[in-house]
Amino acid sequence: MTLLLTRSVLEQLVDPAATVAAVRAALCAVEQSAAFQPAPSIVTAAHVPEEFLVMAASGHDDLVAAKLMSDIPANAGRGLPTQRSAILITRLSDGVPVAILDGKVPTRERTAAATAVATDALARADSVELALIGAGGLAAPHVRALCEVRQFRRVTVWSRSSERIEALQLALADVDVEVRAAPTPQGAVQGADVVCTLTPARHPVLEGAWLEPGQHVNAVGAPPRADHREIDSEVVRRSSVFLDDVATAMVKSGDVLIPLGEGMIGADALRTTLGAVLNGTRPGRTHENEITLYNSVGIGVQDLAVSALYIERARARGLGLEVDLAA
């Protein structure tokens, strides 16, 4: 039987602490060669902007994950999400399809969890001021996940939409943290210990000239395209860069590919993964004034780890629909 998990069911299974732990373990497993993480494949047609990204991973409890994510820019004008995805989980040993999940909740939550893992590994231990550029769907999950690893007392948010900031404040009413608006992106960054960019930007919303010594930056929101970025080349040049996966970043992360193409950085600057830091094989932050950057592109092993967590929790609670796909 195959378990079908819809978005509404998956929302009931969200657990930031458990998700952070699952993603941390998955990143360590990749570095230890206990999980397999190939670079994603991009499926498209000539001269059209639509892209379909195929992400896969194996190695977690005899499971294989394959996620198909669509990136349809024209959907913005249709009132539809520009990105959608579905995840298929299959048993490694016999090929039985274990579950099919709507991709929105797992992708959102594993993205926030990976940011939290990176922040725990790279940000200063005394970090209490958090800045967000962007107040969309990634914002509240990020605050909840980040509060699992640091005792933030204030979140300063910049968004083009004051309504979204107000909605974020309401969504975080149960979290012991002050949420306030900033008039500009630079205003949000000033005085922050940790900065997260959470926008679907094509052009930079964060400039390296704004950064202060000792800050940690999480670049998260840019679409998986080589010509899109949220951070300018100066951010990358000034920072020690950490990636979730080198091969994946070299396929679809404009945040690092553009400065690499400009000659602002060399390829040697893009060799350290977050997993290597977690496993102790590469150093993370080396001094208090260092600016660290986690470039989040999202990888299949994160989808696999979080999907496995949700499948276990759904079956324990009797949630979801079991179907026989071979009937």
mmCIF file of C-alpha atoms in Angstrom:
data_model
loop_
_atom_site.group_PDB
_atom_site.id
_atom_site.type_symbol
_atom_site.label_atom_id
_atom_site.label_comp_id
_atom_site.label_asym_id
_atom_site.label_seq_id
_atom_site.Cartn_x
_atom_site.Cartn_y
_atom_site.Cartn_z
ATOM 1 C CA MET A 1 0.000 0.000 0.000
ATOM 2 C CA THR A 2 1.075 3.556 -0.748
ATOM 3 C CA LEU A 3 0.374 6.390 1.687
ATOM 4 C CA LEU A 4 -0.988 9.597 0.160
ATOM 5 C CA LEU A 5 -0.278 12.708 2.230
ATOM 6 C CA THR A 6 -2.063 15.887 1.187
ATOM 7 C CA ARG A 7 -1.011 19.386 2.144
ATOM 8 C CA SER A 8 -3.668 19.722 4.854
ATOM 9 C CA VAL A 9 -2.545 16.469 6.473
ATOM 10 C CA LEU A 10 1.108 17.449 6.289
ATOM 11 C CA GLU A 11 0.383 20.758 8.037
ATOM 12 C CA GLN A 12 -0.748 18.702 11.048
ATOM 13 C CA LEU A 13 2.622 16.931 11.189
ATOM 14 C CA VAL A 14 4.903 19.983 11.332
ATOM 15 C CA ASP A 15 7.460 19.807 14.161
ATOM 16 C CA PRO A 16 10.361 22.282 13.858
ATOM 17 C CA ALA A 17 12.606 20.632 16.458
ATOM 18 C CA ALA A 18 12.246 17.157 14.949
ATOM 19 C CA THR A 19 12.737 18.538 11.443
ATOM 20 C CA VAL A 20 15.935 20.354 12.417
ATOM 21 C CA ALA A 21 17.282 17.123 13.900
ATOM 22 C CA ALA A 22 16.330 15.119 10.802
ATOM 23 C CA VAL A 23 17.964 17.570 8.402
ATOM 24 C CA ARG A 24 21.133 17.761 10.506
ATOM 25 C CA ALA A 25 21.423 13.972 10.463
ATOM 26 C CA ALA A 26 20.823 13.873 6.701
ATOM 27 C CA LEU A 27 23.566 16.397 5.948
ATOM 28 C CA CYS A 28 25.992 14.443 8.112
ATOM 29 C CA ALA A 29 25.031 11.202 6.356
ATOM 30 C CA VAL A 30 25.837 12.648 2.930
ATOM 31 C CA GLU A 31 29.258 13.756 4.120
ATOM 32 C CA GLN A 32 29.907 10.283 5.559
ATOM 33 C CA SER A 33 28.791 8.639 2.269
ATOM 34 C CA ALA A 34 25.921 6.999 4.156
ATOM 35 C CA ALA A 35 23.449 8.734 1.831
ATOM 36 C CA PHE A 36 23.627 9.401 -1.898
ATOM 37 C CA GLN A 37 22.932 12.882 -3.232
ATOM 38 C CA PRO A 38 23.232 13.345 -7.018
ATOM 39 C CA ALA A 39 23.103 16.733 -8.681
ATOM 40 C CA PRO A 40 19.579 17.602 -9.848
ATOM 41 C CA SER A 41 18.443 17.300 -13.446
ATOM 42 C CA ILE A 42 16.608 20.124 -15.202
ATOM 43 C CA VAL A 43 13.918 19.285 -17.743
ATOM 44 C CA THR A 44 12.766 22.040 -20.078
ATOM 45 C CA ALA A 45 12.032 22.823 -23.711
ATOM 46 C CA ALA A 46 13.947 25.143 -25.985
ATOM 47 C CA HIS A 47 13.276 28.893 -25.698
ATOM 48 C CA VAL A 48 10.666 28.649 -22.923
ATOM 49 C CA PRO A 49 11.040 29.842 -19.307
ATOM 50 C CA GLU A 50 9.289 26.875 -17.696
ATOM 51 C CA GLU A 51 11.588 24.438 -15.897
ATOM 52 C CA PHE A 52 11.069 21.138 -14.115
ATOM 53 C CA LEU A 53 13.696 20.148 -11.568
ATOM 54 C CA VAL A 54 14.187 16.484 -10.660
ATOM 55 C CA MET A 55 15.762 16.009 -7.223
ATOM 56 C CA ALA A 56 16.602 12.600 -5.776
ATOM 57 C CA ALA A 57 18.370 10.971 -2.836
ATOM 58 C CA SER A 58 18.775 7.601 -1.170
ATOM 59 C CA GLY A 59 20.189 6.133 1.998
ATOM 60 C CA HIS A 60 17.663 6.821 4.754
ATOM 61 C CA ASP A 61 16.133 3.658 6.247
ATOM 62 C CA ASP A 62 15.976 1.761 2.927
ATOM 63 C CA LEU A 63 14.197 4.646 1.191
ATOM 64 C CA VAL A 64 14.666 6.588 -2.033
ATOM 65 C CA ALA A 65 13.126 10.014 -2.681
ATOM 66 C CA ALA A 66 12.382 11.659 -6.012
ATOM 67 C CA LYS A 67 10.861 15.147 -6.141
ATOM 68 C CA LEU A 68 9.599 16.826 -9.289
ATOM 69 C CA MET A 69 9.461 20.593 -8.827
ATOM 70 C CA SER A 70 7.972 22.887 -11.444
ATOM 71 C CA ASP A 71 9.081 26.508 -11.791
ATOM 72 C CA ILE A 72 6.557 28.353 -13.974
ATOM 73 C CA PRO A 73 7.184 32.140 -13.904
ATOM 74 C CA ALA A 74 3.983 32.891 -15.855
ATOM 75 C CA ASN A 75 1.906 31.461 -13.008
ATOM 76 C CA ALA A 76 2.441 34.683 -11.068
ATOM 77 C CA GLY A 77 0.193 36.484 -13.544
ATOM 78 C CA ARG A 78 -2.387 33.713 -13.359
ATOM 79 C CA GLY A 79 -2.801 33.910 -9.605
ATOM 80 C CA LEU A 80 -1.105 30.524 -9.231
ATOM 81 C CA PRO A 81 2.046 29.459 -7.348
ATOM 82 C CA THR A 82 5.174 29.763 -9.472
ATOM 83 C CA GLN A 83 6.588 26.646 -7.829
ATOM 84 C CA ARG A 84 4.843 23.352 -7.106
ATOM 85 C CA SER A 85 6.195 19.924 -6.303
ATOM 86 C CA ALA A 86 5.355 16.358 -5.393
ATOM 87 C CA ILE A 87 7.565 13.797 -3.677
ATOM 88 C CA LEU A 88 7.603 10.053 -4.328
ATOM 89 C CA ILE A 89 9.155 7.853 -1.638
ATOM 90 C CA THR A 90 10.094 4.335 -2.740
ATOM 91 C CA ARG A 91 11.597 1.423 -0.808
ATOM 92 C CA LEU A 92 15.188 0.896 -1.895
ATOM 93 C CA SER A 93 15.280 -2.868 -1.414
ATOM 94 C CA ASP A 94 12.262 -3.838 -3.529
ATOM 95 C CA GLY A 95 11.035 -0.714 -5.335
ATOM 96 C CA VAL A 96 7.658 -0.584 -3.591
ATOM 97 C CA PRO A 97 6.198 2.965 -3.623
ATOM 98 C CA VAL A 98 5.873 3.844 0.062
ATOM 99 C CA ALA A 99 4.277 7.288 -0.109
ATOM 100 C CA ILE A 100 3.395 10.255 -2.285
ATOM 101 C CA LEU A 101 3.482 13.678 -0.631
ATOM 102 C CA ASP A 102 2.452 17.134 -1.759
ATOM 103 C CA GLY A 103 5.757 18.985 -1.801
ATOM 104 C CA LYS A 104 4.902 22.375 -0.331
ATOM 105 C CA VAL A 105 5.069 21.605 3.392
ATOM 106 C CA PRO A 106 8.118 19.295 3.315
ATOM 107 C CA THR A 107 10.030 21.740 1.102
ATOM 108 C CA ARG A 108 9.147 24.740 3.257
ATOM 109 C CA GLU A 109 9.972 23.018 6.528
ATOM 110 C CA ARG A 110 13.212 21.339 5.404
ATOM 111 C CA THR A 111 14.387 24.662 3.990
ATOM 112 C CA ALA A 112 13.818 26.396 7.325
ATOM 113 C CA ALA A 113 15.406 23.494 9.189
ATOM 114 C CA ALA A 114 18.533 23.596 7.016
ATOM 115 C CA THR A 115 18.840 27.318 7.716
ATOM 116 C CA ALA A 116 18.605 26.596 11.434
ATOM 117 C CA VAL A 117 21.272 23.880 11.208
ATOM 118 C CA ALA A 118 23.577 26.268 9.338
ATOM 119 C CA THR A 119 22.938 29.068 11.818
ATOM 120 C CA ASP A 120 23.674 26.756 14.737
ATOM 121 C CA ALA A 121 26.961 25.718 13.132
ATOM 122 C CA LEU A 122 28.132 29.090 11.805
ATOM 123 C CA ALA A 123 26.570 32.027 13.682
ATOM 124 C CA ARG A 124 28.073 33.455 16.837
ATOM 125 C CA ALA A 125 26.810 31.716 19.955
ATOM 126 C CA ASP A 126 25.575 35.015 21.430
ATOM 127 C CA SER A 127 23.352 35.888 18.437
ATOM 128 C CA VAL A 128 20.058 37.460 19.551
ATOM 129 C CA GLU A 129 19.109 39.826 16.692
ATOM 130 C CA LEU A 130 17.553 38.253 13.594
ATOM 131 C CA ALA A 131 16.873 40.085 10.320
ATOM 132 C CA LEU A 132 14.569 38.822 7.582
ATOM 133 C CA ILE A 133 14.412 40.247 4.081
ATOM 134 C CA GLY A 134 11.060 38.975 2.900
ATOM 135 C CA ALA A 135 7.907 38.137 4.867
ATOM 136 C CA GLY A 136 6.317 35.490 2.648
ATOM 137 C CA GLY A 137 5.680 31.814 3.209
ATOM 138 C CA LEU A 138 9.209 31.016 4.370
ATOM 139 C CA ALA A 139 9.331 33.675 7.089
ATOM 140 C CA ALA A 140 7.334 32.159 9.973
ATOM 141 C CA PRO A 141 8.807 28.646 9.561
ATOM 142 C CA HIS A 142 12.272 30.175 9.578
ATOM 143 C CA VAL A 143 11.679 32.065 12.801
ATOM 144 C CA ARG A 144 10.302 28.946 14.490
ATOM 145 C CA ALA A 145 13.194 26.780 13.318
ATOM 146 C CA LEU A 146 15.835 29.381 14.163
ATOM 147 C CA CYS A 147 14.438 29.781 17.667
ATOM 148 C CA GLU A 148 15.277 26.095 18.166
ATOM 149 C CA VAL A 149 19.009 26.873 17.893
ATOM 150 C CA ARG A 150 19.420 30.435 19.219
ATOM 151 C CA GLN A 151 17.611 32.579 21.782
ATOM 152 C CA PHE A 152 16.581 35.403 19.492
ATOM 153 C CA ARG A 153 14.903 38.286 21.267
ATOM 154 C CA ARG A 154 13.975 40.380 18.224
ATOM 155 C CA VAL A 155 13.170 39.810 14.550
ATOM 156 C CA THR A 156 13.450 42.816 12.232
ATOM 157 C CA VAL A 157 11.679 42.308 8.917
ATOM 158 C CA TRP A 158 11.675 44.169 5.640
ATOM 159 C CA SER A 159 9.030 43.440 3.029
ATOM 160 C CA ARG A 160 7.447 45.351 0.196
ATOM 161 C CA SER A 161 4.094 44.376 1.745
ATOM 162 C CA SER A 162 3.131 45.805 5.132
ATOM 163 C CA GLU A 163 0.210 43.367 5.148
ATOM 164 C CA ARG A 164 2.618 40.441 5.035
ATOM 165 C CA ILE A 165 4.572 41.809 7.967
ATOM 166 C CA GLU A 166 1.355 42.166 9.955
ATOM 167 C CA ALA A 167 0.388 38.603 9.021
ATOM 168 C CA LEU A 168 3.811 37.400 10.149
ATOM 169 C CA GLN A 169 3.408 39.135 13.494
ATOM 170 C CA LEU A 170 0.077 37.362 13.989
ATOM 171 C CA ALA A 171 1.507 34.004 12.920
ATOM 172 C CA LEU A 172 4.298 34.321 15.497
ATOM 173 C CA ALA A 173 2.137 35.560 18.357
ATOM 174 C CA ASP A 174 2.860 32.358 20.286
ATOM 175 C CA VAL A 175 6.653 32.718 19.921
ATOM 176 C CA ASP A 176 8.532 34.654 22.602
ATOM 177 C CA VAL A 177 10.165 37.112 20.230
ATOM 178 C CA GLU A 178 9.477 40.696 19.162
ATOM 179 C CA VAL A 179 8.707 41.122 15.460
ATOM 180 C CA ARG A 180 9.127 44.623 14.051
ATOM 181 C CA ALA A 181 9.203 46.180 10.596
ATOM 182 C CA ALA A 182 12.199 47.883 8.997
ATOM 183 C CA PRO A 183 11.769 50.722 6.477
ATOM 184 C CA THR A 184 14.456 49.375 4.116
ATOM 185 C CA PRO A 185 16.438 46.157 3.589
ATOM 186 C CA GLN A 186 19.559 47.932 4.806
ATOM 187 C CA GLY A 187 17.683 49.029 7.909
ATOM 188 C CA ALA A 188 16.804 45.426 8.682
ATOM 189 C CA VAL A 189 20.419 44.306 8.345
ATOM 190 C CA GLN A 190 21.920 47.012 10.563
ATOM 191 C CA GLY A 191 22.700 45.604 13.999
ATOM 192 C CA ALA A 192 21.576 42.078 13.142
ATOM 193 C CA ASP A 193 23.547 39.022 14.174
ATOM 194 C CA VAL A 194 21.875 36.714 11.640
ATOM 195 C CA VAL A 195 20.416 37.791 8.283
ATOM 196 C CA CYS A 196 18.073 35.663 6.152
ATOM 197 C CA THR A 197 17.046 36.513 2.597
ATOM 198 C CA LEU A 198 13.706 34.836 1.882
ATOM 199 C CA THR A 199 12.528 36.369 -1.391
ATOM 200 C CA PRO A 200 11.974 34.924 -4.892
ATOM 201 C CA ALA A 201 14.226 37.652 -6.250
ATOM 202 C CA ARG A 202 15.936 37.716 -9.606
ATOM 203 C CA HIS A 203 18.160 40.640 -8.645
ATOM 204 C CA PRO A 204 19.963 41.281 -5.330
ATOM 205 C CA VAL A 205 18.022 42.442 -2.293
ATOM 206 C CA LEU A 206 21.089 42.270 -0.017
ATOM 207 C CA GLU A 207 24.283 44.237 -0.688
ATOM 208 C CA GLY A 208 27.683 43.337 0.669
ATOM 209 C CA ALA A 209 28.375 46.963 1.566
ATOM 210 C CA TRP A 210 25.688 46.708 4.254
ATOM 211 C CA LEU A 211 27.229 43.774 6.105
ATOM 212 C CA GLU A 212 28.887 44.172 9.481
ATOM 213 C CA PRO A 213 31.752 42.144 10.976
ATOM 214 C CA GLY A 214 30.634 38.918 12.637
ATOM 215 C CA GLN A 215 27.286 38.596 10.890
ATOM 216 C CA HIS A 216 25.983 35.302 9.547
ATOM 217 C CA VAL A 217 23.937 35.351 6.328
ATOM 218 C CA ASN A 218 21.521 32.690 5.098
ATOM 219 C CA ALA A 219 20.711 33.145 1.380
ATOM 220 C CA VAL A 220 17.587 31.052 0.960
ATOM 221 C CA GLY A 221 14.830 32.329 -1.280
ATOM 222 C CA ALA A 222 16.124 32.723 -4.844
ATOM 223 C CA PRO A 223 14.537 30.373 -7.398
ATOM 224 C CA PRO A 224 16.743 27.474 -8.534
ATOM 225 C CA ARG A 225 18.054 29.213 -11.626
ATOM 226 C CA ALA A 226 21.595 30.194 -12.571
ATOM 227 C CA ASP A 227 20.543 33.765 -13.471
ATOM 228 C CA HIS A 228 18.581 34.520 -10.273
ATOM 229 C CA ARG A 229 20.095 35.756 -7.027
ATOM 230 C CA GLU A 230 19.170 37.541 -3.799
ATOM 231 C CA ILE A 231 22.669 38.635 -2.777
ATOM 232 C CA ASP A 232 25.155 40.700 -4.731
ATOM 233 C CA SER A 233 28.680 39.580 -5.555
ATOM 234 C CA GLU A 234 30.152 41.678 -2.752
ATOM 235 C CA VAL A 235 28.243 39.614 -0.167
ATOM 236 C CA VAL A 236 29.897 36.478 -1.509
ATOM 237 C CA ARG A 237 33.333 38.086 -1.814
ATOM 238 C CA ARG A 238 33.302 39.290 1.790
ATOM 239 C CA SER A 239 32.045 36.017 3.241
ATOM 240 C CA SER A 240 33.263 32.547 4.032
ATOM 241 C CA VAL A 241 30.858 30.479 1.919
ATOM 242 C CA PHE A 242 29.221 27.211 2.978
ATOM 243 C CA LEU A 243 27.016 25.134 0.658
ATOM 244 C CA ASP A 244 24.478 22.377 1.237
ATOM 245 C CA ASP A 245 25.875 20.579 -1.828
ATOM 246 C CA VAL A 246 28.606 21.728 -4.196
ATOM 247 C CA ALA A 247 27.348 19.913 -7.302
ATOM 248 C CA THR A 248 23.812 21.226 -6.828
ATOM 249 C CA ALA A 249 24.979 24.808 -6.291
ATOM 250 C CA MET A 250 27.043 24.645 -9.471
ATOM 251 C CA VAL A 251 23.919 23.725 -11.441
ATOM 252 C CA LYS A 252 21.268 26.078 -10.119
ATOM 253 C CA SER A 253 22.493 28.767 -7.719
ATOM 254 C CA GLY A 254 22.914 32.185 -9.272
ATOM 255 C CA ASP A 255 23.935 33.518 -5.856
ATOM 256 C CA VAL A 256 27.341 31.849 -6.299
ATOM 257 C CA LEU A 257 27.494 31.212 -10.058
ATOM 258 C CA ILE A 258 27.197 34.899 -10.973
ATOM 259 C CA PRO A 259 30.103 36.129 -8.776
ATOM 260 C CA LEU A 260 32.111 33.111 -9.923
ATOM 261 C CA GLY A 261 31.511 34.095 -13.549
ATOM 262 C CA GLU A 262 32.437 37.706 -12.773
ATOM 263 C CA GLY A 263 35.744 36.628 -11.267
ATOM 264 C CA MET A 264 34.793 38.051 -7.849
ATOM 265 C CA ILE A 265 35.545 34.659 -6.286
ATOM 266 C CA GLY A 266 37.425 31.550 -7.348
ATOM 267 C CA ALA A 267 36.139 27.995 -7.424
ATOM 268 C CA ASP A 268 38.130 27.247 -4.260
ATOM 269 C CA ALA A 269 35.708 29.490 -2.351
ATOM 270 C CA LEU A 270 32.904 27.025 -3.154
ATOM 271 C CA ARG A 271 34.317 23.807 -1.741
ATOM 272 C CA THR A 272 33.041 23.649 1.833
ATOM 273 C CA THR A 273 29.721 21.987 2.619
ATOM 274 C CA LEU A 274 27.684 22.427 5.751
ATOM 275 C CA GLY A 275 27.915 18.661 6.264
ATOM 276 C CA ALA A 276 31.707 18.864 6.395
ATOM 277 C CA VAL A 277 31.453 21.469 9.153
ATOM 278 C CA LEU A 278 28.947 19.354 11.079
ATOM 279 C CA ASN A 279 31.214 16.306 10.806
ATOM 280 C CA GLY A 280 34.295 18.266 11.858
ATOM 281 C CA THR A 281 36.240 17.677 8.639
ATOM 282 C CA ARG A 282 36.242 21.368 7.669
ATOM 283 C CA PRO A 283 36.244 24.448 9.905
ATOM 284 C CA GLY A 284 33.213 26.678 10.255
ATOM 285 C CA ARG A 285 33.483 30.137 11.796
ATOM 286 C CA THR A 286 37.099 30.772 12.770
ATOM 287 C CA HIS A 287 36.836 34.180 14.482
ATOM 288 C CA GLU A 288 34.230 36.545 15.888
ATOM 289 C CA ASN A 289 34.514 39.152 13.127
ATOM 290 C CA GLU A 290 34.251 36.684 10.239
ATOM 291 C CA ILE A 291 31.218 37.046 7.966
ATOM 292 C CA THR A 292 29.780 33.620 7.183
ATOM 293 C CA LEU A 293 27.347 32.792 4.375
ATOM 294 C CA TYR A 294 25.181 29.701 4.024
ATOM 295 C CA ASN A 295 23.982 29.417 0.443
ATOM 296 C CA SER A 296 20.845 27.286 0.548
ATOM 297 C CA VAL A 297 19.798 25.681 -2.720
ATOM 298 C CA GLY A 298 17.897 22.705 -1.288
ATOM 299 C CA ILE A 299 18.811 19.077 -1.896
ATOM 300 C CA GLY A 300 17.009 15.772 -2.212
ATOM 301 C CA VAL A 301 18.448 14.231 0.929
ATOM 302 C CA GLN A 302 16.668 16.940 2.939
ATOM 303 C CA ASP A 303 13.384 16.060 1.208
ATOM 304 C CA LEU A 304 13.978 12.385 1.963
ATOM 305 C CA ALA A 305 14.721 12.943 5.645
ATOM 306 C CA VAL A 306 11.690 15.147 6.257
ATOM 307 C CA SER A 307 9.371 12.952 4.181
ATOM 308 C CA ALA A 308 10.446 9.895 6.176
ATOM 309 C CA LEU A 309 9.691 11.800 9.383
ATOM 310 C CA TYR A 310 6.219 12.774 8.166
ATOM 311 C CA ILE A 311 5.412 9.257 6.939
ATOM 312 C CA GLU A 312 6.300 7.805 10.330
ATOM 313 C CA ARG A 313 4.238 10.409 12.172
ATOM 314 C CA ALA A 314 1.261 10.081 9.832
ATOM 315 C CA ARG A 315 1.087 6.316 10.233
ATOM 316 C CA ALA A 316 1.431 6.586 14.001
ATOM 317 C CA ARG A 317 -1.560 8.953 14.067
ATOM 318 C CA GLY A 318 -3.623 7.187 11.415
ATOM 319 C CA LEU A 319 -3.460 10.140 9.024
ATOM 320 C CA GLY A 320 -3.384 10.052 5.239
ATOM 321 C CA LEU A 321 -4.930 7.691 2.730
ATOM 322 C CA GLU A 322 -3.519 4.230 1.970
ATOM 323 C CA VAL A 323 -4.045 3.150 -1.655
ATOM 324 C CA ASP A 324 -2.976 0.235 -3.813
ATOM 325 C CA LEU A 325 -1.411 1.785 -6.903
ATOM 326 C CA ALA A 326 -1.219 -1.630 -8.560
ATOM 327 C CA ALA A 327 -4.954 -2.330 -8.198
#
